Every structure is written in structure tokens, then in C-alpha cells.
Short mmCIF file of C-alpha atoms in Angstrom, two decimals:
data_model
loop_
_atom_site.label_atom_id
_atom_site.label_comp_id
_atom_site.label_asym_id
_atom_site.label_seq_id
_atom_site.Cartn_x
_atom_site.Cartn_y
_atom_site.Cartn_z
CA MET A 226 2.09 10.72 0.07
CA ARG A 227 -0.21 13.53 2.95
CA ARG A 228 0.65 13.21 6.66
CA VAL A 229 -1.71 14.59 9.16
CA ARG A 230 -0.54 16.65 12.44
CA ARG A 231 -0.89 15.74 16.22
CA ARG A 232 -4.59 16.59 17.71
CA CYS A 233 -5.31 17.18 13.57
CA SER A 234 -4.18 14.33 11.19
CA ARG A 235 -1.57 14.34 8.81
CA GLY A 236 -1.83 12.93 5.31
CA ILE A 237 0.57 11.42 2.54
CA TRP A 238 0.16 11.52 -1.38
CA ARG A 239 3.82 11.98 -2.35
CA ALA A 240 4.10 8.53 -3.35
CA LEU A 241 1.60 8.99 -6.37
CA ARG A 242 3.68 11.95 -7.21
CA HIS A 243 7.32 10.38 -7.01
CA ARG A 244 5.95 7.27 -9.54
CA PRO A 245 3.34 8.40 -11.53
CA SER A 246 4.42 6.44 -14.94
CA VAL A 247 2.99 3.14 -13.74
CA GLY A 248 2.88 1.26 -17.17
CA PRO A 249 -0.12 1.73 -19.65
CA ARG A 250 -2.79 2.07 -16.79
CA CYS A 251 -0.97 5.79 -16.17
CA ARG A 252 -3.74 7.46 -16.65
CA ASP A 253 -5.21 5.98 -13.67
CA CYS A 254 -3.03 8.29 -11.32
CA ARG A 255 -5.28 11.63 -12.80
CA SER A 256 -8.14 10.23 -10.71
CA ILE A 257 -6.07 8.60 -7.95
CA ARG A 258 -4.74 11.96 -8.27
CA ALA A 259 -8.03 14.00 -7.70
CA ALA A 260 -9.75 11.55 -5.17
CA LEU A 261 -7.30 11.86 -2.51
CA GLU A 262 -6.64 15.63 -2.89
CA ARG A 263 -10.84 15.67 -2.34
CA THR A 264 -10.09 13.57 0.54
CA ALA A 265 -7.54 15.97 2.08
CA ARG A 266 -9.91 19.00 0.99
CA SER A 267 -12.54 17.03 2.97
CA LEU A 268 -9.69 16.26 6.37
CA GLU A 269 -8.92 20.22 6.06
CA GLY A 270 -12.67 21.10 6.46
CA LEU A 271 -12.84 18.50 9.40
CA GLY A 272 -9.96 20.62 11.21
CA HIS A 273 -7.38 18.41 9.98
CA THR A 274 -4.19 20.13 9.28
CA ILE A 275 -2.27 18.43 5.97
CA GLU A 276 1.35 18.63 4.92
CA HIS A 277 2.77 17.06 1.39
CA GLU A 278 5.99 15.31 2.55
CA PRO A 279 7.71 12.25 1.70
CA VAL A 280 7.72 8.88 3.49
CA PRO A 281 11.07 7.94 4.18
CA HIS A 282 13.03 5.07 2.47
CA ALA A 283 9.69 4.72 1.01
CA GLU A 284 11.73 3.81 -2.39
CA SER A 285 13.56 0.86 -1.65
CA ALA A 286 10.59 -0.40 0.65
CA GLN A 287 9.00 -2.80 -1.81
CA ASP A 288 11.92 -4.37 -2.97
CA VAL A 289 12.63 -4.92 0.88
CA VAL A 290 9.42 -6.58 1.02
CA TYR A 291 9.67 -8.82 -1.78
CA THR A 292 13.36 -10.03 -0.82
CA LEU A 293 11.51 -10.99 2.66
CA ILE A 294 8.85 -12.43 1.74
CA TYR A 295 9.88 -14.23 -1.55
CA SER A 296 13.03 -16.23 0.58
CA ASP A 297 11.25 -16.94 3.76
CA ALA A 298 8.67 -18.77 1.21
CA ALA A 299 11.67 -20.30 -0.76
CA ARG A 300 12.41 -21.39 2.47
CA VAL A 301 9.44 -22.95 3.67
CA HIS A 302 8.15 -25.02 0.44
CA ALA A 303 11.62 -25.64 -0.39
CA GLU A 304 11.07 -29.48 0.22
CA ARG A 305 7.28 -29.59 -1.99
CA LEU A 306 8.91 -27.33 -4.92
CA ARG A 307 11.36 -29.45 -5.12
CA ASP A 308 9.61 -32.98 -4.28
CA ASP A 309 6.02 -32.04 -6.02
CA PRO A 310 6.49 -28.18 -8.28
CA HIS A 311 3.47 -28.81 -10.12
CA SER A 312 1.45 -29.15 -6.63
CA PHE A 313 1.47 -25.24 -6.52
CA GLN A 314 -0.42 -22.92 -8.76
CA ALA A 315 1.89 -21.14 -11.70
CA ALA A 316 2.18 -17.85 -10.83
CA THR A 317 2.74 -19.05 -7.27
CA ARG A 318 5.39 -21.36 -7.63
CA GLU A 319 7.03 -18.36 -9.61
CA ARG A 320 7.00 -16.04 -7.33
CA ILE A 321 8.50 -18.88 -4.30
CA SER A 322 11.05 -19.61 -7.47
CA LEU A 323 12.69 -15.99 -7.61
CA GLY A 324 13.12 -17.03 -3.30
CA LEU A 325 15.47 -19.58 -4.17
CA THR A 326 17.93 -17.09 -6.10
CA ILE A 327 17.97 -14.78 -2.88
CA SER A 328 21.26 -14.74 -0.89
CA ASP A 329 21.48 -15.11 3.34
CA ASP A 330 23.31 -12.16 2.62
CA GLN A 331 20.71 -10.52 0.71
CA ARG A 332 18.19 -11.63 3.62
CA SER A 333 20.12 -10.63 6.23
CA ALA A 334 20.62 -6.70 4.30
CA ALA A 335 17.02 -6.68 3.70
CA LEU A 336 16.41 -7.09 7.42
CA ARG A 337 18.29 -4.78 8.22
CA GLN A 338 16.84 -2.08 5.94
CA ARG A 339 13.57 -3.12 7.93
CA ASP A 340 15.07 -2.06 10.60
CA VAL A 341 16.21 1.26 9.46
CA PHE A 342 12.48 1.64 7.68
CA ARG A 343 10.83 1.05 10.88
CA ALA A 344 13.15 3.84 12.82
CA ALA A 345 12.49 6.21 10.43
CA MET A 346 8.92 5.70 10.67
CA ALA A 347 9.16 5.34 14.74
CA GLU A 348 10.87 9.26 13.98
CA TYR A 349 8.29 10.23 11.79
CA PHE A 350 5.63 10.15 13.99
CA ARG A 351 7.55 11.81 16.56
CA ASP A 352 4.90 15.02 15.28
CA THR A 353 2.77 13.50 12.75
CA ASP A 354 -0.64 11.52 13.55
CA VAL A 355 -1.73 10.00 10.76
CA ILE A 356 0.14 9.46 6.95
CA VAL A 357 -2.64 8.83 3.91
CA THR A 358 -1.21 7.01 0.30
CA PRO A 359 -3.22 5.50 -2.18
CA ALA A 360 -3.79 1.97 -1.85
CA MET A 361 -2.79 1.55 -5.42
CA PRO A 362 -1.27 3.64 -8.28
CA ILE A 363 -3.38 2.08 -11.15
CA ASP A 364 -7.21 1.08 -11.76
CA VAL A 365 -8.24 -3.04 -10.83
CA PRO A 366 -6.62 -4.89 -13.87
CA PRO A 367 -9.47 -7.13 -16.03
CA ILE A 368 -9.47 -10.82 -14.69
CA ASP A 369 -7.96 -11.31 -18.36
CA ASP A 370 -4.88 -8.36 -18.35
CA SER A 371 -2.47 -10.12 -20.08
CA ALA A 372 0.13 -8.95 -18.12
CA GLY A 373 2.65 -11.05 -16.22
CA VAL A 374 1.72 -12.02 -13.05
CA LEU A 375 5.17 -10.31 -11.45
CA GLY A 376 4.89 -7.49 -13.17
CA GLN A 377 1.17 -7.07 -12.15
CA SER A 378 1.35 -7.86 -8.57
CA ARG A 379 4.43 -5.15 -8.23
CA ARG A 380 2.25 -2.29 -10.29
CA MET A 381 -0.19 -3.34 -7.53
CA GLY A 382 1.65 -3.59 -4.65
CA GLN A 383 3.46 -0.35 -4.97
CA LEU A 384 2.79 1.20 -2.32
CA THR A 385 0.69 -1.29 0.27
CA TYR A 386 3.96 -2.69 0.65
CA PRO A 387 6.64 -0.29 2.24
CA TRP A 388 3.48 -0.90 4.62
CA SER A 389 4.30 -4.55 5.41
CA LEU A 390 7.40 -2.85 6.88
CA HIS A 391 5.82 -0.76 9.11
CA ASP A 392 5.53 -2.24 13.11
CA GLY A 393 2.18 -0.11 12.84
CA PRO A 394 -1.54 -0.30 11.79
CA THR A 395 -2.87 0.65 8.40
CA LEU A 396 -6.33 0.77 7.63
CA ALA A 397 -8.42 1.51 3.97
CA VAL A 398 -10.79 3.56 3.09
CA PRO A 399 -13.15 4.71 -0.23
CA ILE A 400 -12.11 7.67 -1.77
CA GLY A 401 -13.55 7.76 -5.20
CA PHE A 402 -14.59 5.63 -7.74
CA HIS A 403 -12.46 5.02 -11.23
CA PRO A 404 -14.01 6.60 -13.64
CA VAL A 405 -13.81 4.09 -16.30
CA SER A 406 -13.92 0.35 -14.45
CA GLY A 407 -16.41 1.72 -12.03
CA MET A 408 -14.57 -0.21 -9.15
CA PRO A 409 -13.59 2.29 -5.92
CA ILE A 410 -10.10 3.73 -5.60
CA GLY A 411 -8.64 3.75 -1.65
CA ALA A 412 -6.55 5.34 0.77
CA GLN A 413 -4.44 4.20 3.14
CA LEU A 414 -4.48 5.28 6.45
CA THR A 415 -1.35 4.38 8.68
CA ALA A 416 -0.51 5.37 12.26
CA ALA A 417 2.12 4.38 15.12
CA ARG A 418 2.65 1.27 17.03
CA GLY A 419 -0.57 1.52 19.07
CA ARG A 420 -2.54 3.57 17.37
CA GLU A 421 -5.17 1.81 15.54
CA ALA A 422 -8.16 4.09 17.57
CA ILE A 423 -6.95 7.04 16.19
CA LEU A 424 -7.54 5.60 12.45
CA PHE A 425 -10.87 4.28 13.22
CA ALA A 426 -11.99 7.42 14.28
CA LEU A 427 -10.42 9.22 11.21
CA ALA A 428 -12.20 6.83 9.13
CA GLU A 429 -15.59 7.02 10.60
CA GLN A 430 -14.93 11.10 10.32
CA LEU A 431 -14.63 10.86 6.66
CA GLU A 432 -17.20 8.06 6.08
CA GLY A 433 -19.26 9.46 7.85
CA LEU A 434 -19.12 13.01 5.57
CA THR A 435 -18.64 11.34 1.86
CA HIS A 436 -21.05 7.81 2.34
CA LEU A 437 -18.37 6.35 -0.50
CA HIS A 438 -18.21 3.11 1.59
CA LEU A 439 -22.39 2.64 1.24
CA ARG A 440 -22.08 2.88 -2.71
CA ARG A 441 -21.42 -0.57 -4.61
CA PRO A 442 -19.00 -0.98 -8.50
CA PRO A 443 -21.17 -1.73 -10.86
CA ILE A 444 -19.71 -5.02 -10.98
CA SER A 445 -19.43 -7.11 -8.14
CA VAL A 446 -19.79 -10.97 -7.11
CA ASP A 447 -23.01 -12.70 -5.66
CA GLN A 448 -21.62 -14.96 -3.20
CA THR A 449 -24.63 -15.65 -1.32
CA GLY A 450 -25.68 -18.44 -3.87
#
């Protein structure tokens, strides 16, 4: 994780360092880390101050988010899940069913942890403008990937879900391309509540420097026909 300081920009990449082992695609970490390093150097070249620091409570954030999402989904869809479970797509039904096992006490504990995370981030942003993290710790999985839906979604959301607890904005920008698949590597820019403008300004600076947003990956879907 990197962070960008006031009047500059601070970025964050520690999430990759903290959990580099993400299953069979762990080799993707190297290309993601390299792209993030290039981005940090680009930000420094633009006059921003870059520091490497951990995001507070990032290790538990994903579990907190899952607890809240699955418990709320189960509450909303409980009747339909009971009376007509096969009306859900199988992967969706699997996720919602998990929520049925979450107790009220567990949900309340997750809400308290959400508040702890938000308070920590509010303090963090007192002397930080922007946090920069990878969007995903792995390459985009192929459509016929045999990995289980829960495990795969957890792996893919490892670095994005923590920001679902944050009450401020996050914006994603392309910072490179995976060497094997050719699919984009993304970075997340996160700021304090109400500071969307600084994210747009920083993203505009990066895009003006790299022009990566103008490149298309070799695999795309024609949506015109």
C-alpha cells in the first residue's frame, strides 16, 4: 500500500506485501507489484510524496464486509430462499445461504468493527490525501476457471472489499497489463469522505502521463451488435 501526502499524494501498496500468496496465480503478484512501483515513481515524478505504510485494520476488513453483505442478503431474501430457492442462480444462492448462518451478535460485532475501521481511516486521512492500492491481487480468471465461486470471489475481492467499509470515495485507474492474459492491471485511489475532487485530479494526472486508459486489452467483448 502507498499513501500520498497533503498537497501531494500518498499511496499504499502494502496489501500485496502483506498477502502475496493467493493460490495458483501468485506469480501475478510480481507483475502487479511492478506496475504499482512504476505508478509510484510516476507520482513522485509529478511532485507527489509517496510513503509505504499499512492500512489500519485491513487484515480483518474483508471478513467484516462479508458478514454484513451476506447477513443483509439473507434477511432481504429469506422468504424467497425458503419458498423458491431454485429461482436464484446457483452461485447467488450459495452466497445468500451463507448469510443464514450469521447470528445477530455476529452482525452487531461486524458493525462495531466497521465503525472502528472508519474511525481509524478518518484519523489516517488527517495527514494523507490519497491511498493507492492494487485493485486485484491476481490476473483476471478465465471464464471456465474451476475454482469455487466463494473462493474465487474472495480472492478477487481481497483488496477491494476493505474500501466498502470506508465512507469515502475510491476510484480505479489502469496502471498496466498482465503479461500472460494481456488484461488490465488496476490501482485503487482512495480519499477521505467528501474529497472526490482530489481523486479525479490525481487520476487525470496519471492518465495524462501514461495514456493506459486509451489502450484496449487483446480480449474484449463486442457490445455493439
